[in-house]
GROMACS .gro file of C-alpha atoms in nm:
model
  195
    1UNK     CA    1   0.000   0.000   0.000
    2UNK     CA    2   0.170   0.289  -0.147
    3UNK     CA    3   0.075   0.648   0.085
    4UNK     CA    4   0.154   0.934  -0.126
    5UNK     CA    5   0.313   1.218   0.071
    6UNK     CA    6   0.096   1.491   0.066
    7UNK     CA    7   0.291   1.852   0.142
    8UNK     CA    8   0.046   2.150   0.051
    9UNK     CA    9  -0.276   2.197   0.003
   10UNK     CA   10  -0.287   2.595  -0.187
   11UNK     CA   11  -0.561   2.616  -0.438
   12UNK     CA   12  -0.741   2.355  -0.252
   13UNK     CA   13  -0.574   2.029  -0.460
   14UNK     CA   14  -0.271   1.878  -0.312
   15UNK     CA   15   0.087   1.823  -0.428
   16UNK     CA   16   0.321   1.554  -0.399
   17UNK     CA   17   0.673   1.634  -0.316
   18UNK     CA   18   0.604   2.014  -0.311
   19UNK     CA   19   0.615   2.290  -0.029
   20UNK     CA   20   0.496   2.602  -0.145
   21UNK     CA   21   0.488   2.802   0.154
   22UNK     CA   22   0.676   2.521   0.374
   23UNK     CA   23   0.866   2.670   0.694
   24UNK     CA   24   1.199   2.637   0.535
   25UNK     CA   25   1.081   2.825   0.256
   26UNK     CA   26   1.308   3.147   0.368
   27UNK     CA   27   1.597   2.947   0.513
   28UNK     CA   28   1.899   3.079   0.552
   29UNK     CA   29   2.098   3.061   0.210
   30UNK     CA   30   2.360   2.794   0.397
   31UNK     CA   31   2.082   2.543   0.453
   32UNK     CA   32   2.156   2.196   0.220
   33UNK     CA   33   1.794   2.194   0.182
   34UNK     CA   34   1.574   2.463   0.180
   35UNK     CA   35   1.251   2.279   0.187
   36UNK     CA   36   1.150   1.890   0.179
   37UNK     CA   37   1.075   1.865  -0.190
   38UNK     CA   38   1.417   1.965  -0.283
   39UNK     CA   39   1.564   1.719   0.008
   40UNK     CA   40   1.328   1.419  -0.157
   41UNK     CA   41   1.420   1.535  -0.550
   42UNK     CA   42   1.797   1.545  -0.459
   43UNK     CA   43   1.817   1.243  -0.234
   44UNK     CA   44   1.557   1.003  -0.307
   45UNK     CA   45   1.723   0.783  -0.562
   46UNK     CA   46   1.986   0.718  -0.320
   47UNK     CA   47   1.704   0.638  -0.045
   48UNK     CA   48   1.534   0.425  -0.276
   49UNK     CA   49   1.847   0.178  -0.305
   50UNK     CA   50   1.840   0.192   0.074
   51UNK     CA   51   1.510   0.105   0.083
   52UNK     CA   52   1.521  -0.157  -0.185
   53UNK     CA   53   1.833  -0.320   0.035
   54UNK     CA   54   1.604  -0.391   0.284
   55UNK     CA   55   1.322  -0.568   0.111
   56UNK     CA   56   1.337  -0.756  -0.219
   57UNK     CA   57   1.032  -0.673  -0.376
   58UNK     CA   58   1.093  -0.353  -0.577
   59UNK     CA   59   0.732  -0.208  -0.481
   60UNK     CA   60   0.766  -0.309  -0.119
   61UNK     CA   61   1.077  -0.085  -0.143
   62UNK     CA   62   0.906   0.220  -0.270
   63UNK     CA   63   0.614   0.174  -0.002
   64UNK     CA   64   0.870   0.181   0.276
   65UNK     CA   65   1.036   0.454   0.149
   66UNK     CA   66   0.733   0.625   0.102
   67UNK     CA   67   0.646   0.583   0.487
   68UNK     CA   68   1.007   0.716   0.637
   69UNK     CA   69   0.973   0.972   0.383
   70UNK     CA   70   0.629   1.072   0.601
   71UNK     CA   71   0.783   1.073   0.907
   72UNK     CA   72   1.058   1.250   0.761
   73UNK     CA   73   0.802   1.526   0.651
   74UNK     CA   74   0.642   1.523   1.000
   75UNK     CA   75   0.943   1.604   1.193
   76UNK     CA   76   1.087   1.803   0.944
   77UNK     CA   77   1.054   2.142   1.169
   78UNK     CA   78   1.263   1.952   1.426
   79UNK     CA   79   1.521   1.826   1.282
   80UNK     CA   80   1.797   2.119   1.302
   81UNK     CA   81   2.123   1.993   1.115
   82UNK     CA   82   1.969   1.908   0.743
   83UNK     CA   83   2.325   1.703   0.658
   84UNK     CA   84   2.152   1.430   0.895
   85UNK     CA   85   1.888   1.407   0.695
   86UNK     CA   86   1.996   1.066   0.542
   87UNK     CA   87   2.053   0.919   0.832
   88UNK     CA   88   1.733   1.002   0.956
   89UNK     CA   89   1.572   0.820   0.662
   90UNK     CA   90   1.758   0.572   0.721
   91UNK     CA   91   1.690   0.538   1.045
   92UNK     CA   92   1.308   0.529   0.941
   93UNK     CA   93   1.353   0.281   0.700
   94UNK     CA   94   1.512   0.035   0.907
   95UNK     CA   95   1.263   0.066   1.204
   96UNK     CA   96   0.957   0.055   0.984
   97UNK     CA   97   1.112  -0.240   0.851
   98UNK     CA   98   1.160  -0.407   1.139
   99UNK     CA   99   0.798  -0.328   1.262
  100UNK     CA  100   0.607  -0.427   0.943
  101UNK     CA  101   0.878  -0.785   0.997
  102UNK     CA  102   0.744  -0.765   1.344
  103UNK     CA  103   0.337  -0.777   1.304
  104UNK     CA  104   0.375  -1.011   0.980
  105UNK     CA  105   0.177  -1.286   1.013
  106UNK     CA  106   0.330  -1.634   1.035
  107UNK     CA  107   0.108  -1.922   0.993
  108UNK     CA  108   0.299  -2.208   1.193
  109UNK     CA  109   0.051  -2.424   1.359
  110UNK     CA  110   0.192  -2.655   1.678
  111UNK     CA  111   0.118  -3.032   1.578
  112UNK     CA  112   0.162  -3.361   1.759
  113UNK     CA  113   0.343  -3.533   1.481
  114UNK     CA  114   0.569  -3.394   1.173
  115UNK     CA  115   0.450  -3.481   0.853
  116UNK     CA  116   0.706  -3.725   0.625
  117UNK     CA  117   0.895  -3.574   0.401
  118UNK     CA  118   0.901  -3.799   0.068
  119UNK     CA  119   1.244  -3.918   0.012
  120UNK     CA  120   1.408  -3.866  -0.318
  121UNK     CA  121   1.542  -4.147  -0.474
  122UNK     CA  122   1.902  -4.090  -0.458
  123UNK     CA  123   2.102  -4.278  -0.640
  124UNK     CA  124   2.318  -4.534  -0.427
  125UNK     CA  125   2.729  -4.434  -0.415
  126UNK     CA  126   2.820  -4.765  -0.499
  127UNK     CA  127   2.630  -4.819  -0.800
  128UNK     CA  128   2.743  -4.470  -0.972
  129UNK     CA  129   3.148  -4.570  -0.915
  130UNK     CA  130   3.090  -4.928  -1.016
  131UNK     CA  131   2.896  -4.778  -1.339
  132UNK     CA  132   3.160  -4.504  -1.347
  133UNK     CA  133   3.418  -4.743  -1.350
  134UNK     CA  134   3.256  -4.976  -1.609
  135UNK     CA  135   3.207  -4.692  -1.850
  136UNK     CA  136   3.615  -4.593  -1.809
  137UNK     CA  137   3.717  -4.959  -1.885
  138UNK     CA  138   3.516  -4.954  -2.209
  139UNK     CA  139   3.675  -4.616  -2.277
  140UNK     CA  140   4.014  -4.722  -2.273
  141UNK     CA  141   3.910  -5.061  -2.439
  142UNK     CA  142   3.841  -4.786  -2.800
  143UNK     CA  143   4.118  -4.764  -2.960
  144UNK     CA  144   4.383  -4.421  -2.919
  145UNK     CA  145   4.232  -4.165  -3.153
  146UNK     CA  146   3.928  -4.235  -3.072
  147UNK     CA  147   3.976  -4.251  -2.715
  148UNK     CA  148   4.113  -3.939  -2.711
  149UNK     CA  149   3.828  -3.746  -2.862
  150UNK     CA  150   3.599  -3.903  -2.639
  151UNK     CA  151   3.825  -3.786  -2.345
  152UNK     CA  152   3.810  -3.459  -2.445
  153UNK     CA  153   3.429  -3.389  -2.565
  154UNK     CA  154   3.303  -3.577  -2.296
  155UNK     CA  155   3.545  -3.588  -1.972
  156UNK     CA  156   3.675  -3.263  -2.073
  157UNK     CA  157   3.377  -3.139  -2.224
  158UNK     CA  158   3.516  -2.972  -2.549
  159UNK     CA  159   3.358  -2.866  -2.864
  160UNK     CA  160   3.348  -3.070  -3.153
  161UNK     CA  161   3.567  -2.763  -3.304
  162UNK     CA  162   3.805  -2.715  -2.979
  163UNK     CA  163   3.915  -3.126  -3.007
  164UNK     CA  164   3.957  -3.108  -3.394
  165UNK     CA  165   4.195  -2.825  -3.315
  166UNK     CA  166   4.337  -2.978  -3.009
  167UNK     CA  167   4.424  -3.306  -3.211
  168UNK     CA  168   4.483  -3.136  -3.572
  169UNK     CA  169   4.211  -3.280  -3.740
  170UNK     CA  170   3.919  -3.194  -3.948
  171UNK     CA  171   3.539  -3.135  -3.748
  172UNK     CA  172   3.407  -3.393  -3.981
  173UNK     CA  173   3.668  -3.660  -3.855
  174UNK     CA  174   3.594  -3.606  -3.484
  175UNK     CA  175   3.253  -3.584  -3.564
  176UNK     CA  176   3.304  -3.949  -3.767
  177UNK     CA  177   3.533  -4.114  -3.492
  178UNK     CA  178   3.337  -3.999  -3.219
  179UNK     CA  179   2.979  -4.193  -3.386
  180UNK     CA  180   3.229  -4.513  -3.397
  181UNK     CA  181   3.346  -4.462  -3.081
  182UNK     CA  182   2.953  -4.443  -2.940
  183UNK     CA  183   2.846  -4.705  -3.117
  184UNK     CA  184   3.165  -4.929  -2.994
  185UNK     CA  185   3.019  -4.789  -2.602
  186UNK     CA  186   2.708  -4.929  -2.691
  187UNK     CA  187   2.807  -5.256  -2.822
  188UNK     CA  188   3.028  -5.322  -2.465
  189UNK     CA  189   2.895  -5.597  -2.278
  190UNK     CA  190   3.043  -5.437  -1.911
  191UNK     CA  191   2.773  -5.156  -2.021
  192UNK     CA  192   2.458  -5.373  -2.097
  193UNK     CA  193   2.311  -5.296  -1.762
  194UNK     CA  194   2.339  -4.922  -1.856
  195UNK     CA  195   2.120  -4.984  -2.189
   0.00000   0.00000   0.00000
């Protein structure tokens, strides 16, 4: 719920961000800020990264900034040095943060037993180093060419281009060996439970 700050009423319609006849309208030429419009057009982008540090839903982020930035307008007669200004904000931010984290509403409900989790099949350790180790034996059972470009596409997970220029051959002829090579993979008996 956004709350638009509302900072003059002249004419009878309000404005947004403006102080027409605010009480820093005459400040002294030294003042940072002479009135709260020109503190919010100069430093809001700045606040606004605050504010979205603190939440991470962008709109959130502009609500809460919208609320310090009311309570920044309400004390704004009392708040002497204007290069604390930030910090005030700040300040706002973080403790309407922590209140709106504070009343949120948590639906946790006490119960007698905890409900079971369904277990993931997970594949047993054993069985993925046996099949790892059946798969290497039927690597180095290919012969060395083709070996080696099944090393490097698949272990070392290179390109068809990168191995042809790794091993000085064509794309076509890795391309070629490599089929043979799968099909050779395929045709191992250690593998047949893999199929």
């Amino acid at each position: 719920m956004t709350t638009p700050v509302c900072t003059g009423t002249s004419g009878g319609a309000a404005t947004i961000g403006h102080v027409p006849h605010g009480p820093y309208a005459s400040r002294a030429p030294h003042a940072p800020y002479p009135s709260f419009s020109s503190f919010v057009r100069a430093r809001g982008p700045v606040l606004l990264r605050a504010a979205r540090s603190l939440t991470a839903n962008p709109s959130d982020a502009e609500d809460l900034l919208q609320t310090a930035l009311t309570k920044t307008y309400v004390a704004w007669e009392r708040i002497e040095d204007h290069r604390a200004l930030d910090g005030y904000v700040r300040r706002a931010l973080l403790n309407t943060r922590t209140s709106q984290w504070r009343k949120r509403k948590v639906d946790e409900f006490a119960c007698d037993e905890l409900p079971e989790q369904e277990a993931s099949p997970t594949p047993d350790p054993a069985e993925r180093q046996t099949l790892h180790d059946a798969m290497w034996r039927a690597v180095l059972k290919l012969p060395d060419r083709q070996r080696a470009m099944v090393v490097l596409r698949y272990y070392e997970d290179l390109s068809e281009a990168q191995t042809a220029e790794v091993l000085g051959v064509s794309i076509g002829t890795v391309k070629s060996a490599v089929s043979r090579a799968l099909g050779k993979l395929r045709e191992d008996p250690e593998l047949a439970p893999v199929r």
